[in-house]
JSON list of C-alpha atoms and ligand atoms in Angstrom, two decimals:
[
{"chain": "A", "resi": 1, "resn": "MET", "atom": "CA", "xyz": [0.22, 0.03, -0.08]},
{"chain": "A", "resi": 2, "resn": "SER", "atom": "CA", "xyz": [1.21, 3.52, -0.79]},
{"chain": "A", "resi": 3, "resn": "LEU", "atom": "CA", "xyz": [1.32, 6.16, 1.53]},
{"chain": "A", "resi": 4, "resn": "LEU", "atom": "CA", "xyz": [-1.68, 7.72, -0.12]},
{"chain": "A", "resi": 5, "resn": "ASP", "atom": "CA", "xyz": [-3.52, 4.32, 0.46]},
{"chain": "A", "resi": 6, "resn": "LYS", "atom": "CA", "xyz": [-2.95, 4.56, 3.85]},
{"chain": "A", "resi": 7, "resn": "LEU", "atom": "CA", "xyz": [-3.58, 8.05, 4.67]},
{"chain": "A", "resi": 8, "resn": "GLN", "atom": "CA", "xyz": [-7.25, 7.20, 2.48]},
{"chain": "A", "resi": 9, "resn": "TRP", "atom": "CA", "xyz": [-7.55, 4.51, 5.17]},
{"chain": "A", "resi": 10, "resn": "ARG", "atom": "CA", "xyz": [-7.28, 6.58, 8.18]},
{"chain": "A", "resi": 11, "resn": "TYR", "atom": "CA", "xyz": [-9.69, 8.52, 9.49]},
{"chain": "A", "resi": 12, "resn": "ALA", "atom": "CA", "xyz": [-10.47, 10.54, 12.66]},
{"chain": "A", "resi": 13, "resn": "THR", "atom": "CA", "xyz": [-11.49, 7.70, 14.66]},
{"chain": "A", "resi": 14, "resn": "LYS", "atom": "CA", "xyz": [-14.11, 8.20, 17.09]},
{"chain": "A", "resi": 15, "resn": "LYS", "atom": "CA", "xyz": [-14.73, 4.75, 18.48]},
{"chain": "A", "resi": 16, "resn": "PHE", "atom": "CA", "xyz": [-11.61, 2.72, 19.64]},
{"chain": "A", "resi": 17, "resn": "ASP", "atom": "CA", "xyz": [-11.57, -1.02, 20.30]},
{"chain": "A", "resi": 18, "resn": "ALA", "atom": "CA", "xyz": [-10.54, -0.34, 24.00]},
{"chain": "A", "resi": 19, "resn": "THR", "atom": "CA", "xyz": [-9.38, -4.43, 24.13]},
{"chain": "A", "resi": 20, "resn": "LYS", "atom": "CA", "xyz": [-6.35, -4.11, 21.50]},
{"chain": "A", "resi": 21, "resn": "LYS", "atom": "CA", "xyz": [-3.05, -2.10, 22.36]},
{"chain": "A", "resi": 22, "resn": "ILE", "atom": "CA", "xyz": [-0.03, -1.31, 20.32]},
{"chain": "A", "resi": 23, "resn": "PRO", "atom": "CA", "xyz": [2.85, -3.75, 20.75]},
{"chain": "A", "resi": 24, "resn": "ALA", "atom": "CA", "xyz": [5.58, -2.18, 22.48]},
{"chain": "A", "resi": 25, "resn": "ASP", "atom": "CA", "xyz": [7.65, -2.62, 19.36]},
{"chain": "A", "resi": 26, "resn": "LYS", "atom": "CA", "xyz": [5.41, -0.52, 17.16]},
{"chain": "A", "resi": 27, "resn": "LEU", "atom": "CA", "xyz": [4.99, 2.14, 19.83]},
{"chain": "A", "resi": 28, "resn": "GLU", "atom": "CA", "xyz": [8.29, 2.82, 20.50]},
{"chain": "A", "resi": 29, "resn": "GLU", "atom": "CA", "xyz": [8.82, 2.77, 16.19]},
{"chain": "A", "resi": 30, "resn": "LEU", "atom": "CA", "xyz": [5.99, 5.22, 15.97]},
{"chain": "A", "resi": 31, "resn": "LEU", "atom": "CA", "xyz": [7.66, 7.61, 19.09]},
{"chain": "A", "resi": 32, "resn": "ALA", "atom": "CA", "xyz": [11.03, 7.27, 16.76]},
{"chain": "A", "resi": 33, "resn": "ASP", "atom": "CA", "xyz": [9.25, 8.44, 13.67]},
{"chain": "A", "resi": 34, "resn": "VAL", "atom": "CA", "xyz": [7.69, 11.10, 15.83]},
{"chain": "A", "resi": 35, "resn": "ARG", "atom": "CA", "xyz": [11.29, 12.23, 17.67]},
{"chain": "A", "resi": 36, "resn": "LEU", "atom": "CA", "xyz": [12.18, 12.98, 14.06]},
{"chain": "A", "resi": 37, "resn": "ALA", "atom": "CA", "xyz": [9.40, 15.64, 13.12]},
{"chain": "A", "resi": 38, "resn": "PRO", "atom": "CA", "xyz": [11.42, 19.06, 12.14]},
{"chain": "A", "resi": 39, "resn": "SER", "atom": "CA", "xyz": [11.35, 22.10, 13.81]},
{"chain": "A", "resi": 40, "resn": "SER", "atom": "CA", "xyz": [11.87, 25.90, 13.61]},
{"chain": "A", "resi": 41, "resn": "LEU", "atom": "CA", "xyz": [15.73, 26.29, 14.14]},
{"chain": "A", "resi": 42, "resn": "GLY", "atom": "CA", "xyz": [15.47, 22.27, 15.69]},
{"chain": "A", "resi": 43, "resn": "LEU", "atom": "CA", "xyz": [14.61, 23.51, 18.92]},
{"chain": "A", "resi": 44, "resn": "GLN", "atom": "CA", "xyz": [12.34, 20.88, 19.07]},
{"chain": "A", "resi": 45, "resn": "HIS", "atom": "CA", "xyz": [10.11, 23.44, 21.24]},
{"chain": "A", "resi": 46, "resn": "TYR", "atom": "CA", "xyz": [7.53, 21.17, 23.27]},
{"chain": "A", "resi": 47, "resn": "ARG", "atom": "CA", "xyz": [7.91, 17.36, 25.47]},
{"chain": "A", "resi": 48, "resn": "ILE", "atom": "CA", "xyz": [5.63, 14.44, 23.90]},
{"chain": "A", "resi": 49, "resn": "VAL", "atom": "CA", "xyz": [3.61, 13.07, 27.52]},
{"chain": "A", "resi": 50, "resn": "VAL", "atom": "CA", "xyz": [2.39, 9.12, 26.20]},
{"chain": "A", "resi": 51, "resn": "VAL", "atom": "CA", "xyz": [0.05, 8.50, 28.85]},
{"chain": "A", "resi": 52, "resn": "SER", "atom": "CA", "xyz": [-1.25, 4.77, 29.44]},
{"chain": "A", "resi": 53, "resn": "ASN", "atom": "CA", "xyz": [-2.25, 4.89, 32.81]},
{"chain": "A", "resi": 54, "resn": "PRO", "atom": "CA", "xyz": [-6.26, 4.26, 32.87]},
{"chain": "A", "resi": 55, "resn": "GLU", "atom": "CA", "xyz": [-7.06, 6.53, 36.05]},
{"chain": "A", "resi": 56, "resn": "VAL", "atom": "CA", "xyz": [-5.27, 9.26, 34.56]},
{"chain": "A", "resi": 57, "resn": "ARG", "atom": "CA", "xyz": [-6.83, 8.89, 31.32]},
{"chain": "A", "resi": 58, "resn": "ALA", "atom": "CA", "xyz": [-10.46, 8.39, 32.78]},
{"chain": "A", "resi": 59, "resn": "LYS", "atom": "CA", "xyz": [-9.93, 12.33, 34.69]},
{"chain": "A", "resi": 60, "resn": "LEU", "atom": "CA", "xyz": [-8.55, 13.39, 31.40]},
{"chain": "A", "resi": 61, "resn": "ARG", "atom": "CA", "xyz": [-11.35, 12.19, 29.61]},
{"chain": "A", "resi": 62, "resn": "GLU", "atom": "CA", "xyz": [-13.87, 14.40, 31.67]},
{"chain": "A", "resi": 63, "resn": "ALA", "atom": "CA", "xyz": [-11.26, 17.45, 30.95]},
{"chain": "A", "resi": 64, "resn": "ALA", "atom": "CA", "xyz": [-12.01, 16.39, 27.24]},
{"chain": "A", "resi": 65, "resn": "TYR", "atom": "CA", "xyz": [-15.68, 17.07, 27.01]},
{"chain": "A", "resi": 66, "resn": "GLY", "atom": "CA", "xyz": [-15.92, 12.93, 28.25]},
{"chain": "A", "resi": 67, "resn": "GLN", "atom": "CA", "xyz": [-14.79, 12.03, 24.17]},
{"chain": "A", "resi": 68, "resn": "SER", "atom": "CA", "xyz": [-14.61, 8.36, 24.87]},
{"chain": "A", "resi": 69, "resn": "GLN", "atom": "CA", "xyz": [-11.11, 8.03, 22.76]},
{"chain": "A", "resi": 70, "resn": "ILE", "atom": "CA", "xyz": [-9.14, 9.21, 25.72]},
{"chain": "A", "resi": 71, "resn": "THR", "atom": "CA", "xyz": [-9.99, 6.43, 27.54]},
{"chain": "A", "resi": 72, "resn": "ASP", "atom": "CA", "xyz": [-10.44, 3.71, 24.94]},
{"chain": "A", "resi": 73, "resn": "ALA", "atom": "CA", "xyz": [-7.38, 4.37, 22.80]},
{"chain": "A", "resi": 74, "resn": "SER", "atom": "CA", "xyz": [-4.74, 2.28, 23.52]},
{"chain": "A", "resi": 75, "resn": "HIS", "atom": "CA", "xyz": [-2.67, 5.04, 24.48]},
{"chain": "A", "resi": 76, "resn": "LEU", "atom": "CA", "xyz": [-3.18, 8.76, 24.57]},
{"chain": "A", "resi": 77, "resn": "ILE", "atom": "CA", "xyz": [-0.56, 11.08, 23.29]},
{"chain": "A", "resi": 78, "resn": "VAL", "atom": "CA", "xyz": [-0.04, 15.02, 24.50]},
{"chain": "A", "resi": 79, "resn": "PHE", "atom": "CA", "xyz": [1.97, 17.76, 22.90]},
{"chain": "A", "resi": 80, "resn": "ALA", "atom": "CA", "xyz": [3.16, 19.86, 25.54]},
{"chain": "A", "resi": 81, "resn": "ALA", "atom": "CA", "xyz": [4.45, 22.99, 24.35]},
{"chain": "A", "resi": 82, "resn": "GLU", "atom": "CA", "xyz": [7.75, 24.54, 26.67]},
{"chain": "A", "resi": 83, "resn": "THR", "atom": "CA", "xyz": [6.89, 27.46, 28.12]},
{"chain": "A", "resi": 84, "resn": "ASN", "atom": "CA", "xyz": [10.29, 28.70, 28.76]},
{"chain": "A", "resi": 85, "resn": "ILE", "atom": "CA", "xyz": [12.14, 29.05, 25.62]},
{"chain": "A", "resi": 86, "resn": "ASP", "atom": "CA", "xyz": [14.88, 31.30, 26.40]},
{"chain": "A", "resi": 87, "resn": "GLU", "atom": "CA", "xyz": [18.56, 31.07, 26.81]},
{"chain": "A", "resi": 88, "resn": "THR", "atom": "CA", "xyz": [19.14, 28.61, 28.46]},
{"chain": "A", "resi": 89, "resn": "TYR", "atom": "CA", "xyz": [17.06, 26.57, 26.68]},
{"chain": "A", "resi": 90, "resn": "VAL", "atom": "CA", "xyz": [19.03, 27.81, 23.72]},
{"chain": "A", "resi": 91, "resn": "GLN", "atom": "CA", "xyz": [22.43, 26.68, 25.13]},
{"chain": "A", "resi": 92, "resn": "LYS", "atom": "CA", "xyz": [21.04, 23.34, 25.90]},
{"chain": "A", "resi": 93, "resn": "ARG", "atom": "CA", "xyz": [20.44, 22.51, 22.40]},
{"chain": "A", "resi": 94, "resn": "ILE", "atom": "CA", "xyz": [23.93, 24.24, 21.27]},
{"chain": "A", "resi": 95, "resn": "ASP", "atom": "CA", "xyz": [25.45, 21.56, 23.82]},
{"chain": "A", "resi": 96, "resn": "GLU", "atom": "CA", "xyz": [23.31, 18.73, 21.87]},
{"chain": "A", "resi": 97, "resn": "VAL", "atom": "CA", "xyz": [24.81, 19.92, 18.60]},
{"chain": "A", "resi": 98, "resn": "VAL", "atom": "CA", "xyz": [28.35, 20.08, 19.63]},
{"chain": "A", "resi": 99, "resn": "ASN", "atom": "CA", "xyz": [28.02, 16.63, 21.31]},
{"chain": "A", "resi": 100, "resn": "THR", "atom": "CA", "xyz": [26.18, 14.85, 18.91]},
{"chain": "A", "resi": 101, "resn": "ARG", "atom": "CA", "xyz": [28.19, 16.52, 16.18]},
{"chain": "A", "resi": 102, "resn": "GLN", "atom": "CA", "xyz": [31.14, 16.28, 17.78]},
{"chain": "A", "resi": 103, "resn": "THR", "atom": "CA", "xyz": [31.74, 19.92, 16.71]},
{"chain": "A", "resi": 104, "resn": "SER", "atom": "CA", "xyz": [33.06, 22.93, 18.27]},
{"chain": "A", "resi": 105, "resn": "TYR", "atom": "CA", "xyz": [31.37, 25.68, 19.87]},
{"chain": "A", "resi": 106, "resn": "GLU", "atom": "CA", "xyz": [33.06, 27.95, 17.81]},
{"chain": "A", "resi": 107, "resn": "SER", "atom": "CA", "xyz": [31.49, 26.38, 14.83]},
{"chain": "A", "resi": 108, "resn": "VAL", "atom": "CA", "xyz": [27.88, 26.91, 16.25]},
{"chain": "A", "resi": 109, "resn": "GLU", "atom": "CA", "xyz": [28.38, 30.50, 17.51]},
{"chain": "A", "resi": 110, "resn": "GLY", "atom": "CA", "xyz": [26.34, 31.90, 14.23]},
{"chain": "A", "resi": 111, "resn": "TYR", "atom": "CA", "xyz": [23.63, 29.10, 14.73]},
{"chain": "A", "resi": 112, "resn": "LYS", "atom": "CA", "xyz": [23.41, 30.06, 18.32]},
{"chain": "A", "resi": 113, "resn": "GLN", "atom": "CA", "xyz": [23.02, 34.03, 18.06]},
{"chain": "A", "resi": 114, "resn": "MET", "atom": "CA", "xyz": [20.66, 33.53, 15.40]},
{"chain": "A", "resi": 115, "resn": "MET", "atom": "CA", "xyz": [18.49, 31.10, 17.83]},
{"chain": "A", "resi": 116, "resn": "LEU", "atom": "CA", "xyz": [18.95, 34.11, 20.55]},
{"chain": "A", "resi": 117, "resn": "GLY", "atom": "CA", "xyz": [18.01, 36.79, 18.27]},
{"chain": "A", "resi": 118, "resn": "ALA", "atom": "CA", "xyz": [14.89, 35.15, 17.25]},
{"chain": "A", "resi": 119, "resn": "VAL", "atom": "CA", "xyz": [14.00, 34.07, 20.95]},
{"chain": "A", "resi": 120, "resn": "SER", "atom": "CA", "xyz": [14.74, 37.90, 22.02]},
{"chain": "A", "resi": 121, "resn": "ARG", "atom": "CA", "xyz": [12.57, 39.38, 19.37]},
{"chain": "A", "resi": 122, "resn": "LEU", "atom": "CA", "xyz": [9.40, 37.25, 20.68]},
{"chain": "A", "resi": 123, "resn": "SER", "atom": "CA", "xyz": [7.14, 38.31, 23.43]},
{"chain": "A", "resi": 124, "resn": "ASP", "atom": "CA", "xyz": [6.25, 35.23, 26.16]},
{"chain": "A", "resi": 125, "resn": "GLU", "atom": "CA", "xyz": [2.94, 34.82, 24.11]},
{"chain": "A", "resi": 126, "resn": "GLN", "atom": "CA", "xyz": [4.55, 34.70, 20.55]},
{"chain": "A", "resi": 127, "resn": "ARG", "atom": "CA", "xyz": [7.47, 32.33, 22.08]},
{"chain": "A", "resi": 128, "resn": "LEU", "atom": "CA", "xyz": [4.46, 29.85, 23.00]},
{"chain": "A", "resi": 129, "resn": "ILE", "atom": "CA", "xyz": [2.42, 30.42, 19.90]},
{"chain": "A", "resi": 130, "resn": "TRP", "atom": "CA", "xyz": [6.04, 29.47, 18.46]},
{"chain": "A", "resi": 131, "resn": "ALA", "atom": "CA", "xyz": [6.16, 26.44, 20.56]},
{"chain": "A", "resi": 132, "resn": "GLN", "atom": "CA", "xyz": [2.61, 25.62, 19.65]},
{"chain": "A", "resi": 133, "resn": "LYS", "atom": "CA", "xyz": [3.25, 25.47, 16.03]},
{"chain": "A", "resi": 134, "resn": "GLN", "atom": "CA", "xyz": [5.92, 23.02, 16.57]},
{"chain": "A", "resi": 135, "resn": "ALA", "atom": "CA", "xyz": [3.88, 21.04, 18.32]},
{"chain": "A", "resi": 136, "resn": "TYR", "atom": "CA", "xyz": [1.53, 20.80, 15.89]},
{"chain": "A", "resi": 137, "resn": "ILE", "atom": "CA", "xyz": [4.40, 19.82, 12.85]},
{"chain": "A", "resi": 138, "resn": "ALA", "atom": "CA", "xyz": [5.15, 16.69, 15.52]},
{"chain": "A", "resi": 139, "resn": "LEU", "atom": "CA", "xyz": [1.06, 15.71, 15.52]},
{"chain": "A", "resi": 140, "resn": "GLY", "atom": "CA", "xyz": [1.31, 15.82, 11.56]},
{"chain": "A", "resi": 141, "resn": "ILE", "atom": "CA", "xyz": [3.94, 13.50, 11.47]},
{"chain": "A", "resi": 142, "resn": "LEU", "atom": "CA", "xyz": [2.22, 11.30, 14.26]},
{"chain": "A", "resi": 143, "resn": "THR", "atom": "CA", "xyz": [-0.86, 10.65, 12.22]},
{"chain": "A", "resi": 144, "resn": "ALA", "atom": "CA", "xyz": [1.07, 10.02, 8.66]},
{"chain": "A", "resi": 145, "resn": "ALA", "atom": "CA", "xyz": [3.57, 7.50, 10.69]},
{"chain": "A", "resi": 146, "resn": "ALA", "atom": "CA", "xyz": [0.58, 5.98, 12.64]},
{"chain": "A", "resi": 147, "resn": "SER", "atom": "CA", "xyz": [-1.21, 5.37, 9.37]},
{"chain": "A", "resi": 148, "resn": "GLU", "atom": "CA", "xyz": [1.66, 4.31, 7.56]},
{"chain": "A", "resi": 149, "resn": "LEU", "atom": "CA", "xyz": [2.33, 1.65, 10.63]},
{"chain": "A", "resi": 150, "resn": "GLY", "atom": "CA", "xyz": [-1.74, 0.62, 10.64]},
{"chain": "A", "resi": 151, "resn": "ILE", "atom": "CA", "xyz": [-2.73, 2.49, 13.54]},
{"chain": "A", "resi": 152, "resn": "ASP", "atom": "CA", "xyz": [-5.33, 4.46, 13.81]},
{"chain": "A", "resi": 153, "resn": "ASN", "atom": "CA", "xyz": [-5.04, 7.94, 15.50]},
{"chain": "A", "resi": 154, "resn": "CYS", "atom": "CA", "xyz": [-7.36, 11.14, 16.01]},
{"chain": "A", "resi": 155, "resn": "PRO", "atom": "CA", "xyz": [-5.94, 14.25, 16.32]},
{"chain": "A", "resi": 156, "resn": "MET", "atom": "CA", "xyz": [-7.86, 16.25, 19.01]},
{"chain": "A", "resi": 157, "resn": "GLU", "atom": "CA", "xyz": [-8.02, 19.82, 20.18]},
{"chain": "A", "resi": 158, "resn": "GLY", "atom": "CA", "xyz": [-11.49, 19.01, 22.24]},
{"chain": "A", "resi": 159, "resn": "PHE", "atom": "CA", "xyz": [-9.88, 19.50, 25.88]},
{"chain": "A", "resi": 160, "resn": "SER", "atom": "CA", "xyz": [-9.04, 22.03, 29.01]},
{"chain": "A", "resi": 161, "resn": "ALA", "atom": "CA", "xyz": [-5.38, 23.14, 28.78]},
{"chain": "A", "resi": 162, "resn": "GLU", "atom": "CA", "xyz": [-5.58, 24.01, 31.98]},
{"chain": "A", "resi": 163, "resn": "GLN", "atom": "CA", "xyz": [-6.95, 21.08, 33.28]},
{"chain": "A", "resi": 164, "resn": "PHE", "atom": "CA", "xyz": [-4.81, 19.20, 31.29]},
{"chain": "A", "resi": 165, "resn": "ASP", "atom": "CA", "xyz": [-2.03, 20.49, 32.74]},
{"chain": "A", "resi": 166, "resn": "GLU", "atom": "CA", "xyz": [-3.24, 20.10, 36.27]},
{"chain": "A", "resi": 167, "resn": "ILE", "atom": "CA", "xyz": [-4.05, 16.83, 36.15]},
{"chain": "A", "resi": 168, "resn": "LEU", "atom": "CA", "xyz": [-0.40, 15.56, 34.34]},
{"chain": "A", "resi": 169, "resn": "GLY", "atom": "CA", "xyz": [1.54, 18.25, 36.52]},
{"chain": "A", "resi": 170, "resn": "LEU", "atom": "CA", "xyz": [2.51, 19.92, 33.04]},
{"chain": "A", "resi": 171, "resn": "LYS", "atom": "CA", "xyz": [2.83, 23.55, 34.80]},
{"chain": "A", "resi": 172, "resn": "GLU", "atom": "CA", "xyz": [5.73, 22.73, 37.03]},
{"chain": "A", "resi": 173, "resn": "LYS", "atom": "CA", "xyz": [7.70, 21.34, 34.29]},
{"chain": "A", "resi": 174, "resn": "GLY", "atom": "CA", "xyz": [7.54, 24.48, 32.16]},
{"chain": "A", "resi": 175, "resn": "LEU", "atom": "CA", "xyz": [5.24, 22.46, 29.71]},
{"chain": "A", "resi": 176, "resn": "THR", "atom": "CA", "xyz": [1.48, 23.46, 28.76]},
{"chain": "A", "resi": 177, "resn": "ALA", "atom": "CA", "xyz": [-0.85, 20.76, 26.84]},
{"chain": "A", "resi": 178, "resn": "SER", "atom": "CA", "xyz": [-1.18, 22.22, 23.46]},
{"chain": "A", "resi": 179, "resn": "VAL", "atom": "CA", "xyz": [-2.64, 19.41, 21.10]},
{"chain": "A", "resi": 180, "resn": "ILE", "atom": "CA", "xyz": [-3.07, 15.55, 21.71]},
{"chain": "A", "resi": 181, "resn": "ALA", "atom": "CA", "xyz": [-3.74, 12.79, 19.90]},
{"chain": "A", "resi": 182, "resn": "THR", "atom": "CA", "xyz": [-5.21, 8.76, 20.62]},
{"chain": "A", "resi": 183, "resn": "ILE", "atom": "CA", "xyz": [-3.87, 5.73, 18.76]},
{"chain": "A", "resi": 184, "resn": "GLY", "atom": "CA", "xyz": [-5.01, 2.47, 18.94]},
{"chain": "A", "resi": 185, "resn": "TYR", "atom": "CA", "xyz": [-7.10, 0.25, 17.15]},
{"chain": "A", "resi": 186, "resn": "ARG", "atom": "CA", "xyz": [-10.59, 1.43, 15.53]},
{"chain": "A", "resi": 187, "resn": "ALA", "atom": "CA", "xyz": [-14.10, -0.71, 17.06]},
{"chain": "A", "resi": 188, "resn": "ASP", "atom": "CA", "xyz": [-15.47, -2.79, 14.24]},
{"chain": "A", "resi": 189, "resn": "ASP", "atom": "CA", "xyz": [-18.76, -0.17, 14.42]},
{"chain": "A", "resi": 190, "resn": "ASP", "atom": "CA", "xyz": [-17.40, 2.95, 14.35]},
{"chain": "A", "resi": 191, "resn": "PRO", "atom": "CA", "xyz": [-19.93, 4.19, 11.60]},
{"chain": "A", "resi": 192, "resn": "TYR", "atom": "CA", "xyz": [-17.28, 6.94, 10.82]},
{"chain": "A", "resi": 193, "resn": "SER", "atom": "CA", "xyz": [-14.54, 4.29, 9.16]},
{"chain": "A", "resi": 194, "resn": "ALA", "atom": "CA", "xyz": [-17.49, 4.31, 6.70]},
{"chain": "A", "resi": 195, "resn": "TYR", "atom": "CA", "xyz": [-17.17, 7.97, 5.40]},
{"chain": "A", "resi": 196, "resn": "ALA", "atom": "CA", "xyz": [-16.17, 9.12, 2.10]},
{"chain": "A", "resi": 197, "resn": "LYS", "atom": "CA", "xyz": [-13.14, 11.60, 3.08]},
{"chain": "A", "resi": 198, "resn": "VAL", "atom": "CA", "xyz": [-14.33, 15.18, 2.69]},
{"chain": "A", "resi": 199, "resn": "ARG", "atom": "CA", "xyz": [-11.89, 17.36, 0.97]},
{"chain": "A", "resi": 200, "resn": "LYS", "atom": "CA", "xyz": [-11.28, 20.05, -0.99]},
{"chain": "A", "resi": 201, "resn": "GLU", "atom": "CA", "xyz": [-11.07, 19.65, -4.60]},
{"chain": "A", "resi": 202, "resn": "GLU", "atom": "CA", "xyz": [-7.74, 19.76, -5.74]},
{"chain": "A", "resi": 203, "resn": "SER", "atom": "CA", "xyz": [-7.84, 23.23, -7.74]},
{"chain": "A", "resi": 204, "resn": "GLU", "atom": "CA", "xyz": [-9.53, 24.66, -4.34]},
{"chain": "A", "resi": 205, "resn": "LEU", "atom": "CA", "xyz": [-6.66, 23.71, -2.54]},
{"chain": "A", "resi": 206, "resn": "PHE", "atom": "CA", "xyz": [-3.73, 24.29, -5.00]},
{"chain": "A", "resi": 207, "resn": "ILE", "atom": "CA", "xyz": [-2.48, 27.12, -6.16]},
{"chain": "A", "resi": 208, "resn": "HIS", "atom": "CA", "xyz": [0.46, 26.82, -8.75]},
{"chain": "A", "resi": 209, "resn": "ILE", "atom": "CA", "xyz": [2.03, 29.90, -9.39]},
{"chain": "B", "resi": 1, "resn": "FMN", "atom": "C1", "xyz": [-5.87, 19.67, 15.41]},
{"chain": "B", "resi": 1, "resn": "FMN", "atom": "C2", "xyz": [-7.36, 18.39, 15.41]},
{"chain": "B", "resi": 1, "resn": "FMN", "atom": "C3", "xyz": [-8.06, 18.80, 16.18]},
{"chain": "B", "resi": 1, "resn": "FMN", "atom": "C4", "xyz": [-8.96, 18.13, 16.11]},
{"chain": "B", "resi": 1, "resn": "FMN", "atom": "N1", "xyz": [-10.01, 17.52, 17.49]},
{"chain": "B", "resi": 1, "resn": "FMN", "atom": "C5", "xyz": [-10.61, 16.62, 17.28]},
{"chain": "B", "resi": 1, "resn": "FMN", "atom": "C6", "xyz": [-11.55, 16.56, 18.41]},
{"chain": "B", "resi": 1, "resn": "FMN", "atom": "O1", "xyz": [-11.19, 16.81, 19.72]},
{"chain": "B", "resi": 1, "resn": "FMN", "atom": "N2", "xyz": [-12.30, 15.12, 18.61]},
{"chain": "B", "resi": 1, "resn": "FMN", "atom": "C7", "xyz": [-12.56, 14.41, 17.41]},
{"chain": "B", "resi": 1, "resn": "FMN", "atom": "O2", "xyz": [-13.36, 13.86, 17.32]},
{"chain": "B", "resi": 1, "resn": "FMN", "atom": "N3", "xyz": [-11.71, 15.00, 16.67]},
{"chain": "B", "resi": 1, "resn": "FMN", "atom": "C8", "xyz": [-10.95, 15.63, 16.39]},
{"chain": "B", "resi": 1, "resn": "FMN", "atom": "N4", "xyz": [-10.36, 16.42, 15.21]},
{"chain": "B", "resi": 1, "resn": "FMN", "atom": "C9", "xyz": [-10.31, 15.64, 13.46]},
{"chain": "B", "resi": 1, "resn": "FMN", "atom": "C10", "xyz": [-11.36, 16.17, 12.82]},
{"chain": "B", "resi": 1, "resn": "FMN", "atom": "O3", "xyz": [-12.35, 16.26, 12.79]},
{"chain": "B", "resi": 1, "resn": "FMN", "atom": "C11", "xyz": [-11.04, 15.42, 11.46]},
{"chain": "B", "resi": 1, "resn": "FMN", "atom": "O4", "xyz": [-10.14, 15.19, 11.31]},
{"chain": "B", "resi": 1, "resn": "FMN", "atom": "C12", "xyz": [-11.48, 16.21, 10.27]},
{"chain": "B", "resi": 1, "resn": "FMN", "atom": "O5", "xyz": [-12.60, 16.36, 10.16]},
{"chain": "B", "resi": 1, "resn": "FMN", "atom": "C13", "xyz": [-11.25, 15.38, 8.71]},
{"chain": "B", "resi": 1, "resn": "FMN", "atom": "O6", "xyz": [-11.76, 13.96, 8.92]},
{"chain": "B", "resi": 1, "resn": "FMN", "atom": "P1", "xyz": [-10.50, 12.40, 8.61]},
{"chain": "B", "resi": 1, "resn": "FMN", "atom": "O7", "xyz": [-9.35, 12.90, 9.67]},
{"chain": "B", "resi": 1, "resn": "FMN", "atom": "O8", "xyz": [-11.44, 11.59, 9.24]},
{"chain": "B", "resi": 1, "resn": "FMN", "atom": "O9", "xyz": [-10.41, 12.36, 7.37]},
{"chain": "B", "resi": 1, "resn": "FMN", "atom": "C14", "xyz": [-9.28, 17.21, 15.25]},
{"chain": "B", "resi": 1, "resn": "FMN", "atom": "C15", "xyz": [-8.37, 17.21, 13.93]},
{"chain": "B", "resi": 1, "resn": "FMN", "atom": "C16", "xyz": [-7.43, 18.09, 14.22]},
{"chain": "B", "resi": 1, "resn": "FMN", "atom": "C17", "xyz": [-6.22, 18.41, 13.02]}
]
C-alpha cells in the first residue's frame, strides 16, 4: 500500500476498540518517527507525554468533554509546548549539537546567535505560539506515521489545556498541553470508518503559480 492508500484508510477515529493495545515494538517505532519531526531552528519546542495509565486517562476524559477516545484508545499522546524558551534552553540545544556532531562551540556560534536573536525578538505569548506551532508539526508526523504503521489515530483539540496541565503536572515542568492525539485500533462498529473523505477539490486547495 502506498502512503496515499494509507492516508485514505485513516480517519479521525471516534470509537476505539478498548481491548486492543499497540504492541511495544510498534509504539517504539512510532515514537521514533515522531522524534524526527522537523522544528523551527531545530529547537523541538515541546515534550511528548505518552499516557497509558487508565486512572489518569479517566480524569483526562472528563477534561476533554467526555470524548471516549481518551480512555478507549491504546494510548493518549499529549504534545506539550515548552513555556520557557529562553537562553538556557537555546544553550542546551547548542550543547546537544556540539556533542552529537562532535564539533566545536566556535563553529556553532552563528547558529546560537541566530537562535538567541529569534528568541529575544518575541514576547512570551509569541514564544508560546511559536512552540505550539512546532507541536502541531509533530502531530502531523504522528498521524501520517501511525497510519503508515496501520495504527488508527485521532488528532484532538477538544480538551481543556488548563485541566490537562493540572492533571499531568505540566505547569511545574514548564509545559502546557497544546494538542493531543489518541492512537490504537478502531472498533468494528465505528460508523465513521465508512464515511467518504471530504476534502477540498484539488483546484480549490492548490494554487500553482
Ligand atoms: C488539530 C485537530 C483537532 C481535532 N480535534 C478533534 C477532537 O477534539 N475530537 C475529534 O473527534 N476529532 C477531532 N479532530 C478530527 C477532525 O475533525 C478530522 O480530522 C476532520 O474532520 C477530517 O476527517 P478525517 O480525519 O476523518 O479525514 C481534530 C483534527 C485536528 C487536525
